[in-house]
């Protein structure tokens, strides 16, 4: 093998902060399942390089430098074509209990060089029993030619070789070791270098399934609709697009709606080795006057740590960061480029800015445009498909926000009043929510609505048990530390007794009202195939409630909704949110359409990212 000829950066579904949480396996509901252990700072650039250890039976020589963990691997000769050797990081707490790697975020980026395929693995058994041949959830990092690329995977992408029953999402809260296993030809030798592990949290800006042509960059300074609008560039004499589908799809939004993404081929003509063909969007938009464009810039340095695509492409995709001059409204020529390598199947790959900016974020402080150019060189074909554009962000900034914040003062107020804030963490609090409402000791207990087979049914994991009232929440949280289920439902039902629901009373089961205005709204950490409705109930018997929705996300993300985002179920009512926020009897999460969902945190408006 050629030494160090490939460099990859891998983003996988581990942790978004460098402090891990230890978990207890004691099967008791409504208890603390762990506390944060500072010892479990899984990686902090250099200090913990020494904490990786060679796994039993592996022949690896390790060397620590100030900036990397280096290793030379000698794979044993055997009768098999492939052999393995590995290193492991003990993430368990001092008392040996496992760690919850899901706390604080969704991912981790690993920057490395390797002469081997690398498997990233999660083991729940005692660290001393770690084995390279053991079947545990893993993701494989294939060798690629690109040197500034990230390969991303959600917890569900971690699979076992011999079983489909368990994946990373099943073990993430009880991991004892993280392993890097090097796979190559039996008897071969080679080297690797681990340079950096950093948090990975992805915030979706454009999803093809939504049928929209605009990337939600979060910056809008120009004419309406110009920020983030996806456009394509081509040259009919050198390269142009042949889009999928019949009919005239000259309108980008119509094309995206039709195919739930962008799919097609690039037709290369002529002799140019690098024709200009691809997609682009303005970060902050533009203003057009007298047929002249003034292009705005945005400072993304504190928000975007990289950009990600979910794509398949027989061509390398060159991502170009184009800065602008904020005084003249023109583009600058000092473009930075990163390459996302061609692939055979749909992958979630990222370009990490730190890998190309060499410590300087000046270009990010006045970013004007992002271009995605299809490279003619090194192509395996001309087919491509793109269905997601995301930003790598700090964990506490990965938030889908609904409704502009505005303080709401109740016109009527119950004698039961909430505290300023609260946060329910499934892995810590079980089925009880500490709402901070004085005297309401019977409130804040999560329960599920019983199945109504004519309209809806819950598909909870098989190992949960219902109590005498049909409530499975205590058992579910005890065993899985999150709400997770599949709901089968008649679509878009709005009667409270006809919708699959998980919720809690604010005061007690007698439905006394409480003034919850001080919370300002809610934050929810979730994923869902469709959407989750949040309901504020004032009179369940009369089907009176206010509601809002958090939208589709197949990655765990924060949804943030202010009181102003809520709508009255009774469209003819003249009531305002100010008239009801002081007399809420229960809060409910509703699942009105078919699909899977996960919820592991729920709190007041100020708690996103905690």
XYZ file of C-alpha atoms in Angstrom:
610
model
C 0.000 0.000 0.000
C 1.049 3.591 -0.543
C 1.769 5.217 2.802
C -0.457 8.087 3.919
C -1.932 8.647 0.501
C -5.421 9.080 1.759
C -6.839 11.395 4.433
C -10.404 11.300 5.634
C -12.457 13.126 8.215
C -15.326 11.072 9.553
C -18.461 12.412 11.216
C -20.386 9.821 13.145
C -23.232 9.764 15.594
C -21.426 9.952 18.886
C -21.365 13.029 21.114
C -21.736 16.736 20.509
C -19.833 17.730 23.614
C -16.644 16.288 25.022
C -18.174 15.315 28.346
C -19.905 11.951 28.450
C -22.572 10.705 30.802
C -22.349 7.458 32.719
C -25.464 5.280 32.814
C -26.834 2.859 35.343
C -28.471 -0.398 34.253
C -30.657 -0.514 37.360
C -34.179 -1.097 35.956
C -36.079 1.402 38.080
C -38.283 4.078 36.532
C -38.224 7.747 37.480
C -34.622 7.806 38.653
C -31.330 9.358 37.601
C -29.621 7.274 34.966
C -26.266 8.961 35.154
C -24.138 11.977 35.910
C -21.591 13.761 33.756
C -18.049 12.507 34.369
C -15.305 14.974 33.525
C -12.917 12.020 33.217
C -14.843 11.058 30.108
C -13.707 14.018 28.034
C -13.488 11.613 25.117
C -11.135 13.754 23.133
C -9.588 17.186 23.524
C -7.163 17.406 20.614
C -3.962 16.268 22.344
C -4.341 15.617 26.072
C -6.035 12.263 25.689
C -3.921 10.797 22.889
C -2.258 8.609 25.507
C -5.616 7.153 26.562
C -5.948 4.963 23.469
C -4.726 1.421 24.081
C -3.863 -1.472 21.788
C -6.530 -4.163 21.807
C -5.675 -7.699 22.866
C -4.008 -9.731 20.113
C -3.217 -6.676 17.964
C 0.293 -5.793 16.801
C 0.299 -1.982 16.789
C 3.143 0.326 17.795
C 1.779 3.660 19.079
C 3.549 7.010 19.200
C 2.101 10.225 20.604
C 3.009 13.642 19.254
C 1.657 17.052 20.197
C -0.829 16.992 17.353
C -1.500 13.364 16.469
C -1.615 9.759 17.572
C 0.572 7.755 15.193
C 0.613 4.014 14.763
C 2.216 1.259 12.724
C 0.057 -1.821 12.196
C 1.207 -5.357 11.400
C -1.723 -7.590 10.531
C -1.270 -11.251 11.391
C -1.041 -13.855 8.681
C -4.009 -16.176 8.607
C -5.991 -18.377 6.298
C -8.474 -15.577 5.748
C -7.998 -12.884 3.128
C -8.582 -10.087 5.669
C -7.177 -9.495 9.130
C -7.869 -6.934 11.851
C -6.023 -5.004 14.535
C -7.335 -2.222 16.698
C -7.053 0.388 19.409
C -9.701 1.230 21.992
C -10.661 4.143 24.218
C -12.170 3.251 27.596
C -15.121 5.639 28.038
C -16.576 3.974 31.133
C -16.711 5.865 34.415
C -14.334 5.098 37.317
C -16.804 2.626 38.844
C -16.999 0.724 35.543
C -20.495 1.836 34.565
C -21.041 2.608 30.861
C -21.171 6.030 29.238
C -24.037 7.731 27.441
C -22.480 8.985 24.211
C -25.710 10.611 23.043
C -25.569 13.389 25.617
C -25.008 16.857 24.224
C -25.278 16.189 20.529
C -25.370 13.819 17.604
C -21.873 13.367 16.344
C -18.124 13.350 16.338
C -15.636 14.191 13.572
C -12.483 12.100 13.275
C -9.617 13.423 11.182
C -7.171 10.679 10.228
C -4.812 9.125 7.716
C -4.685 5.384 7.208
C -3.321 2.712 4.930
C -6.284 0.549 5.917
C -10.029 0.543 5.936
C -11.061 1.734 9.407
C -14.038 0.441 11.374
C -15.369 2.699 14.152
C -17.057 0.441 16.690
C -19.117 0.743 19.876
C -18.754 -1.950 22.557
C -20.985 -2.217 25.622
C -19.050 -4.992 27.352
C -16.209 -4.617 29.841
C -13.231 -2.832 28.354
C -10.902 -5.735 29.211
C -12.940 -8.112 27.023
C -12.642 -5.989 23.853
C -11.868 -8.041 20.752
C -11.353 -7.063 17.120
C -13.391 -10.113 16.042
C -16.414 -9.356 18.193
C -19.640 -8.437 16.386
C -20.594 -4.964 17.653
C -22.294 -1.981 15.955
C -19.799 -0.316 13.598
C -19.407 2.025 10.653
C -16.760 1.380 8.019
C -14.532 4.233 6.752
C -13.493 3.299 3.255
C -10.248 4.673 1.901
C -10.780 7.621 -0.441
C -8.474 9.961 -2.308
C -9.869 13.230 -0.945
C -7.926 14.871 1.853
C -10.508 17.301 3.257
C -13.679 15.268 3.451
C -15.926 14.019 6.244
C -17.965 10.853 6.178
C -21.046 11.165 8.373
C -23.348 8.609 9.938
C -26.244 8.727 12.372
C -26.511 6.267 15.248
C -28.804 4.136 13.135
C -26.029 3.738 10.568
C -23.941 1.724 13.021
C -24.806 -1.885 12.142
C -23.772 -5.343 13.284
C -22.464 -7.840 10.752
C -24.616 -10.788 11.743
C -27.789 -9.209 13.070
C -30.312 -6.597 12.012
C -31.896 -6.487 15.468
C -29.389 -4.065 17.034
C -27.815 -0.841 15.789
C -25.989 2.100 17.314
C -29.162 3.735 18.574
C -29.740 0.693 20.809
C -26.336 0.861 22.511
C -25.402 4.548 22.442
C -26.436 5.169 26.048
C -24.410 2.274 27.493
C -21.021 2.248 25.748
C -17.877 1.137 27.556
C -15.338 1.492 24.760
C -14.968 3.176 21.381
C -12.710 1.238 19.025
C -10.824 1.985 15.823
C -10.162 -1.302 14.038
C -7.886 -1.400 11.001
C -8.833 -3.920 8.313
C -6.518 -5.062 5.517
C -4.901 -7.967 3.727
C -3.654 -10.727 5.971
C 0.063 -10.232 6.718
C 0.185 -6.640 5.465
C 1.705 -3.683 7.296
C 0.882 -0.003 7.222
C 0.484 3.188 9.207
C -2.186 5.518 10.501
C -2.410 8.950 12.066
C -5.303 10.256 14.188
C -5.135 14.056 14.199
C -8.405 15.269 15.668
C -11.761 14.291 17.086
C -14.247 17.152 17.310
C -17.996 17.437 17.960
C -20.388 16.865 15.089
C -23.888 18.241 15.022
C -25.656 18.763 11.716
C -28.284 21.439 11.188
C -30.319 20.895 8.027
C -30.646 23.938 5.768
C -32.264 22.269 2.741
C -34.027 18.910 2.429
C -35.229 17.780 -0.966
C -38.196 16.010 0.572
C -39.606 19.418 1.563
C -39.905 20.376 -2.112
C -38.325 23.817 -1.659
C -35.627 25.474 -3.747
C -34.211 27.665 -1.015
C -31.370 26.842 1.377
C -32.235 28.270 4.815
C -28.892 29.907 5.552
C -30.178 32.048 8.415
C -28.992 35.251 6.734
C -31.203 37.519 4.636
C -30.014 40.998 3.755
C -30.985 41.377 0.108
C -34.204 41.305 -1.862
C -36.755 38.812 -0.615
C -36.052 35.260 -1.732
C -32.495 35.860 -2.945
C -30.766 34.438 0.123
C -30.154 30.705 -0.282
C -32.027 30.363 -3.582
C -30.566 27.348 -5.407
C -29.567 28.020 -9.000
C -27.492 26.040 -11.476
C -24.641 27.156 -13.689
C -23.620 25.475 -16.933
C -22.134 26.124 -20.367
C -23.881 24.424 -23.250
C -20.669 24.211 -25.247
C -18.698 22.518 -22.449
C -21.050 20.961 -19.868
C -24.758 21.049 -19.081
C -27.407 19.200 -17.070
C -29.712 16.438 -18.250
C -32.333 16.373 -15.492
C -34.418 13.366 -14.474
C -38.124 13.323 -15.219
C -40.363 14.151 -18.107
C -41.567 17.608 -19.064
C -40.057 21.059 -18.810
C -38.451 21.434 -15.400
C -36.743 24.762 -15.991
C -38.183 25.890 -12.649
C -35.871 24.692 -9.857
C -38.619 24.431 -7.228
C -40.785 22.314 -9.525
C -37.883 20.002 -10.268
C -37.089 19.539 -6.570
C -40.751 18.951 -5.719
C -41.082 16.333 -8.443
C -38.092 14.223 -7.370
C -37.713 15.170 -3.652
C -34.207 16.364 -4.434
C -31.992 17.086 -7.413
C -31.232 14.109 -9.658
C -29.776 13.891 -13.133
C -26.655 13.628 -15.287
C -23.986 16.071 -16.365
C -23.297 16.034 -20.097
C -19.663 16.956 -20.780
C -18.843 18.391 -24.212
C -15.617 19.695 -25.677
C -12.031 19.286 -24.550
C -11.978 21.436 -21.413
C -10.606 19.450 -18.448
C -12.463 21.598 -15.911
C -15.742 22.946 -17.306
C -17.835 25.098 -14.989
C -21.028 23.205 -14.155
C -22.880 22.823 -10.864
C -25.199 24.379 -8.278
C -24.822 27.493 -6.134
C -26.566 29.745 -3.633
C -25.969 33.179 -2.126
C -25.453 33.141 1.635
C -27.109 36.495 2.442
C -28.785 37.407 -0.862
C -28.513 40.366 -3.192
C -30.209 43.616 -4.154
C -30.727 44.439 -7.825
C -30.958 48.044 -8.993
C -30.710 49.270 -12.579
C -29.816 45.715 -13.670
C -26.839 45.690 -11.318
C -26.470 43.254 -8.424
C -25.144 44.207 -5.010
C -24.196 40.912 -3.322
C -24.252 40.840 0.478
C -21.908 38.915 2.752
C -22.452 37.195 6.082
C -20.207 36.324 9.019
C -20.724 32.569 9.441
C -17.519 31.975 11.434
C -19.295 31.392 14.742
C -22.126 29.356 13.242
C -20.821 27.061 10.507
C -17.939 24.690 11.213
C -18.406 23.005 7.857
C -20.976 22.122 5.204
C -22.442 18.690 4.501
C -24.206 17.019 1.600
C -26.316 13.919 1.480
C -25.584 12.796 -2.053
C -24.563 10.159 -4.534
C -22.326 11.145 -7.417
C -20.125 9.460 -10.014
C -18.120 12.692 -10.050
C -16.177 14.440 -7.320
C -18.066 17.502 -6.053
C -15.842 20.531 -5.463
C -17.285 22.846 -2.814
C -16.183 26.456 -3.299
C -16.416 29.131 -0.592
C -16.599 32.511 -2.343
C -16.002 35.652 -0.237
C -17.342 39.082 -1.080
C -16.500 42.731 -0.595
C -19.211 44.169 1.636
C -18.446 47.745 0.566
C -18.755 47.194 -3.189
C -21.162 44.261 -3.246
C -18.873 42.261 -5.509
C -17.346 38.802 -5.286
C -13.662 38.295 -4.496
C -11.310 35.890 -6.235
C -9.717 34.311 -3.150
C -11.902 31.191 -3.250
C -11.321 28.214 -0.930
C -12.138 24.745 -2.285
C -12.855 21.393 -0.669
C -13.605 18.120 -2.441
C -16.373 15.664 -1.612
C -15.352 12.416 -3.258
C -17.451 10.494 -5.787
C -19.344 7.514 -4.416
C -21.666 4.688 -5.391
C -24.466 5.080 -2.854
C -26.214 7.914 -1.016
C -23.864 9.142 1.751
C -23.762 11.988 4.282
C -20.371 13.618 3.754
C -19.025 16.895 5.085
C -16.318 19.423 4.323
C -14.788 20.670 7.590
C -13.572 24.249 7.246
C -10.708 23.821 9.726
C -9.068 21.365 7.319
C -8.529 23.991 4.604
C -8.494 27.380 6.335
C -5.260 26.771 8.275
C -6.403 28.576 11.390
C -7.734 31.658 9.618
C -11.482 32.185 9.434
C -11.305 35.497 7.534
C -13.110 34.093 4.503
C -15.951 32.944 6.763
C -16.396 36.456 8.142
C -17.502 37.775 4.748
C -18.842 34.729 2.907
C -21.001 35.605 -0.099
C -21.608 32.421 -2.099
C -21.303 28.635 -1.921
C -20.789 26.697 -5.160
C -20.996 22.931 -5.744
C -19.093 22.130 -8.910
C -19.102 18.709 -10.604
C -15.551 17.723 -11.547
C -14.894 16.192 -14.960
C -11.530 14.775 -13.960
C -11.456 11.420 -12.163
C -15.127 10.760 -12.879
C -16.596 7.248 -12.943
C -19.686 8.427 -14.798
C -21.981 11.445 -14.931
C -24.873 10.456 -12.654
C -25.661 12.427 -9.447
C -28.326 12.967 -6.813
C -28.459 15.494 -3.943
C -31.149 15.398 -1.279
C -29.786 17.410 1.665
C -27.548 20.387 2.455
C -26.568 20.931 6.088
C -24.198 22.942 8.226
C -21.879 21.583 10.882
C -22.684 23.730 13.904
C -22.008 23.918 17.631
C -24.531 21.655 19.350
C -26.473 24.428 21.058
C -27.066 26.150 17.690
C -28.707 23.156 16.013
C -32.212 24.492 16.485
C -35.318 24.569 14.278
C -37.177 27.646 15.489
C -40.897 28.359 15.000
C -42.402 31.730 15.759
C -40.588 34.936 16.623
C -40.089 35.454 20.322
C -42.392 37.887 22.043
C -43.141 37.999 25.747
C -46.714 36.957 26.450
C -48.433 38.289 29.564
C -51.555 36.356 30.626
C -54.869 38.183 30.926
C -55.976 35.546 33.460
C -53.665 33.748 35.847
C -54.079 30.608 37.954
C -52.852 30.529 41.514
C -50.561 27.691 40.413
C -47.602 29.367 38.715
C -44.626 27.797 37.019
C -41.004 28.652 37.592
C -38.980 30.498 34.957
C -37.585 27.393 33.307
C -37.470 23.601 33.360
C -35.756 20.801 31.440
C -36.792 17.152 31.317
C -33.975 14.787 30.310
C -35.224 11.241 29.701
C -31.921 9.666 30.706
C -31.919 11.483 34.058
C -35.519 12.195 35.043
C -37.475 9.107 33.971
C -41.217 9.743 33.675
C -41.329 12.782 35.994
C -41.003 16.415 34.879
C -40.015 18.962 37.512
C -42.177 21.878 36.371
C -41.337 24.183 39.245
C -45.043 24.696 40.055
C -45.390 25.147 43.804
C -47.937 22.824 45.398
C -48.499 20.807 42.203
C -46.821 17.621 43.408
C -49.073 15.366 41.328
C -48.332 17.144 38.043
C -45.560 16.561 35.559
C -45.857 12.782 35.111
C -45.635 11.560 31.514
C -48.349 9.159 30.359
C -49.432 7.867 26.967
C -52.972 7.790 25.636
C -54.405 4.251 25.334
C -54.614 2.826 21.818
C -57.793 3.607 19.917
C -57.593 0.959 17.232
C -60.160 2.667 15.005
C -58.029 5.812 14.758
C -54.476 5.183 16.025
C -52.105 2.767 17.720
C -48.608 3.016 19.206
C -45.875 0.607 18.191
C -43.594 0.701 21.238
C -40.495 -1.522 21.539
C -41.358 -5.142 22.323
C -39.616 -5.177 25.701
C -41.780 -2.492 27.364
C -44.643 -3.363 29.681
C -47.877 -1.494 30.356
C -49.244 -0.866 33.840
C -52.860 -1.515 34.828
C -53.947 1.712 33.118
C -52.262 0.869 29.822
C -49.415 3.342 30.423
C -46.035 2.158 29.133
C -44.017 5.344 29.657
C -42.336 4.345 32.945
C -41.196 1.047 31.425
C -40.180 2.686 28.133
C -37.968 5.293 29.804
C -36.496 2.773 32.196
C -35.326 0.546 29.345
C -34.711 2.983 26.477
C -34.204 6.405 28.146
C -36.292 8.173 25.485
C -39.705 8.220 23.867
C -39.412 5.998 20.803
C -42.241 4.384 18.877
C -43.966 3.982 15.545
C -47.462 5.441 15.292
C -50.146 4.159 12.950
C -52.804 6.833 12.606
C -55.626 8.178 10.513
C -53.957 11.301 9.155
C -54.430 14.801 10.577
C -56.995 14.119 13.290
C -57.530 17.013 15.698
C -59.844 15.711 18.431
C -57.846 15.181 21.611
C -59.259 11.694 22.161
C -58.498 10.635 18.573
C -54.776 11.423 18.421
C -51.841 9.370 19.703
C -50.493 11.402 22.622
C -47.771 11.458 25.268
C -48.259 14.239 27.800
C -48.459 15.443 31.376
C -50.877 17.398 33.578
C -49.576 20.683 34.908
C -51.100 20.313 38.394
C -52.849 16.945 38.770
C -55.204 14.484 37.084
C -58.093 16.654 38.327
C -57.160 19.090 35.533
C -56.577 22.198 37.624
C -55.053 24.976 35.479
C -51.607 26.502 35.874
C -50.011 29.717 34.674
C -47.013 28.596 32.556
C -46.392 31.939 30.812
C -42.944 32.300 32.415
C -41.589 29.446 30.248
C -41.963 31.647 27.111
C -42.433 28.526 24.979
C -40.815 25.104 24.609
C -37.630 23.411 23.444
C -37.829 19.784 22.331
C -34.962 17.471 21.312
C -36.385 15.046 18.793
C -36.401 13.279 15.458
C -39.479 12.362 13.451
C -40.393 11.086 10.011
C -43.199 13.648 9.693
C -43.896 16.197 12.430
C -44.775 16.395 16.114
C -47.605 18.596 17.353
C -47.301 20.267 20.777
C -50.653 21.031 22.417
C -51.557 23.346 25.286
C -54.839 22.046 26.694
C -57.295 24.260 28.568
C -60.354 21.980 28.581
C -59.845 18.402 27.378
C -63.528 17.447 27.676
C -64.505 20.311 25.380
C -61.575 19.690 23.012
C -60.146 23.143 23.690
C -56.451 23.551 23.069
C -53.765 25.527 21.259
C -51.113 23.854 19.138
C -47.947 24.237 17.103
C -45.739 21.787 15.225
C -42.044 20.922 14.916
C -41.146 19.680 11.470
C -39.543 16.597 9.966
C -35.972 15.769 10.968
C -34.344 12.359 10.627
C -31.461 13.492 12.856
C -31.882 14.454 16.484
C -32.299 18.224 16.598
C -33.735 20.925 18.833
C -37.122 22.406 18.005
C -37.808 25.808 19.569
C -41.328 27.233 19.693
C -42.443 30.476 21.301
C -45.968 31.098 22.601
C -46.592 33.207 19.493
C -46.178 30.076 17.341
C -49.297 28.452 18.867
C -52.669 28.499 17.084
C -56.169 27.948 18.425
C -57.765 24.679 17.311
C -61.012 26.656 17.132
C -60.402 28.895 14.145
C -63.575 30.886 14.824
C -62.607 31.772 18.392
C -61.567 35.328 19.201
C -59.321 34.178 22.065
C -55.668 35.117 21.978
C -52.762 33.184 23.436
C -52.637 35.803 26.228
C -56.111 34.685 27.279
C -55.178 31.025 27.807
C -51.501 30.777 28.737
C -52.365 31.453 32.383
C -54.790 28.508 32.639
C -53.189 25.413 31.031
C -54.306 22.057 32.430
C -51.975 19.774 30.436
C -49.222 19.717 27.831
C -49.323 17.018 25.184
C -47.093 15.769 22.389
C -49.374 14.600 19.592
C -48.496 12.248 16.725
C -51.308 12.718 14.192
C -49.760 10.935 11.175
C -48.013 7.631 10.522
C -44.320 7.460 11.296
C -41.499 6.927 13.765
C -40.410 9.445 16.380
C -37.819 9.892 19.133
C -37.935 12.479 21.935
C -35.349 12.548 24.719
C -35.513 16.127 26.087
C -38.295 18.647 26.614
C -38.096 21.992 28.382
C -38.843 25.678 28.485
C -37.921 28.097 25.696
C -34.493 28.905 27.175
C -33.270 25.311 27.437
C -32.341 24.422 23.821
C -28.869 22.916 23.682
C -28.726 21.967 27.375
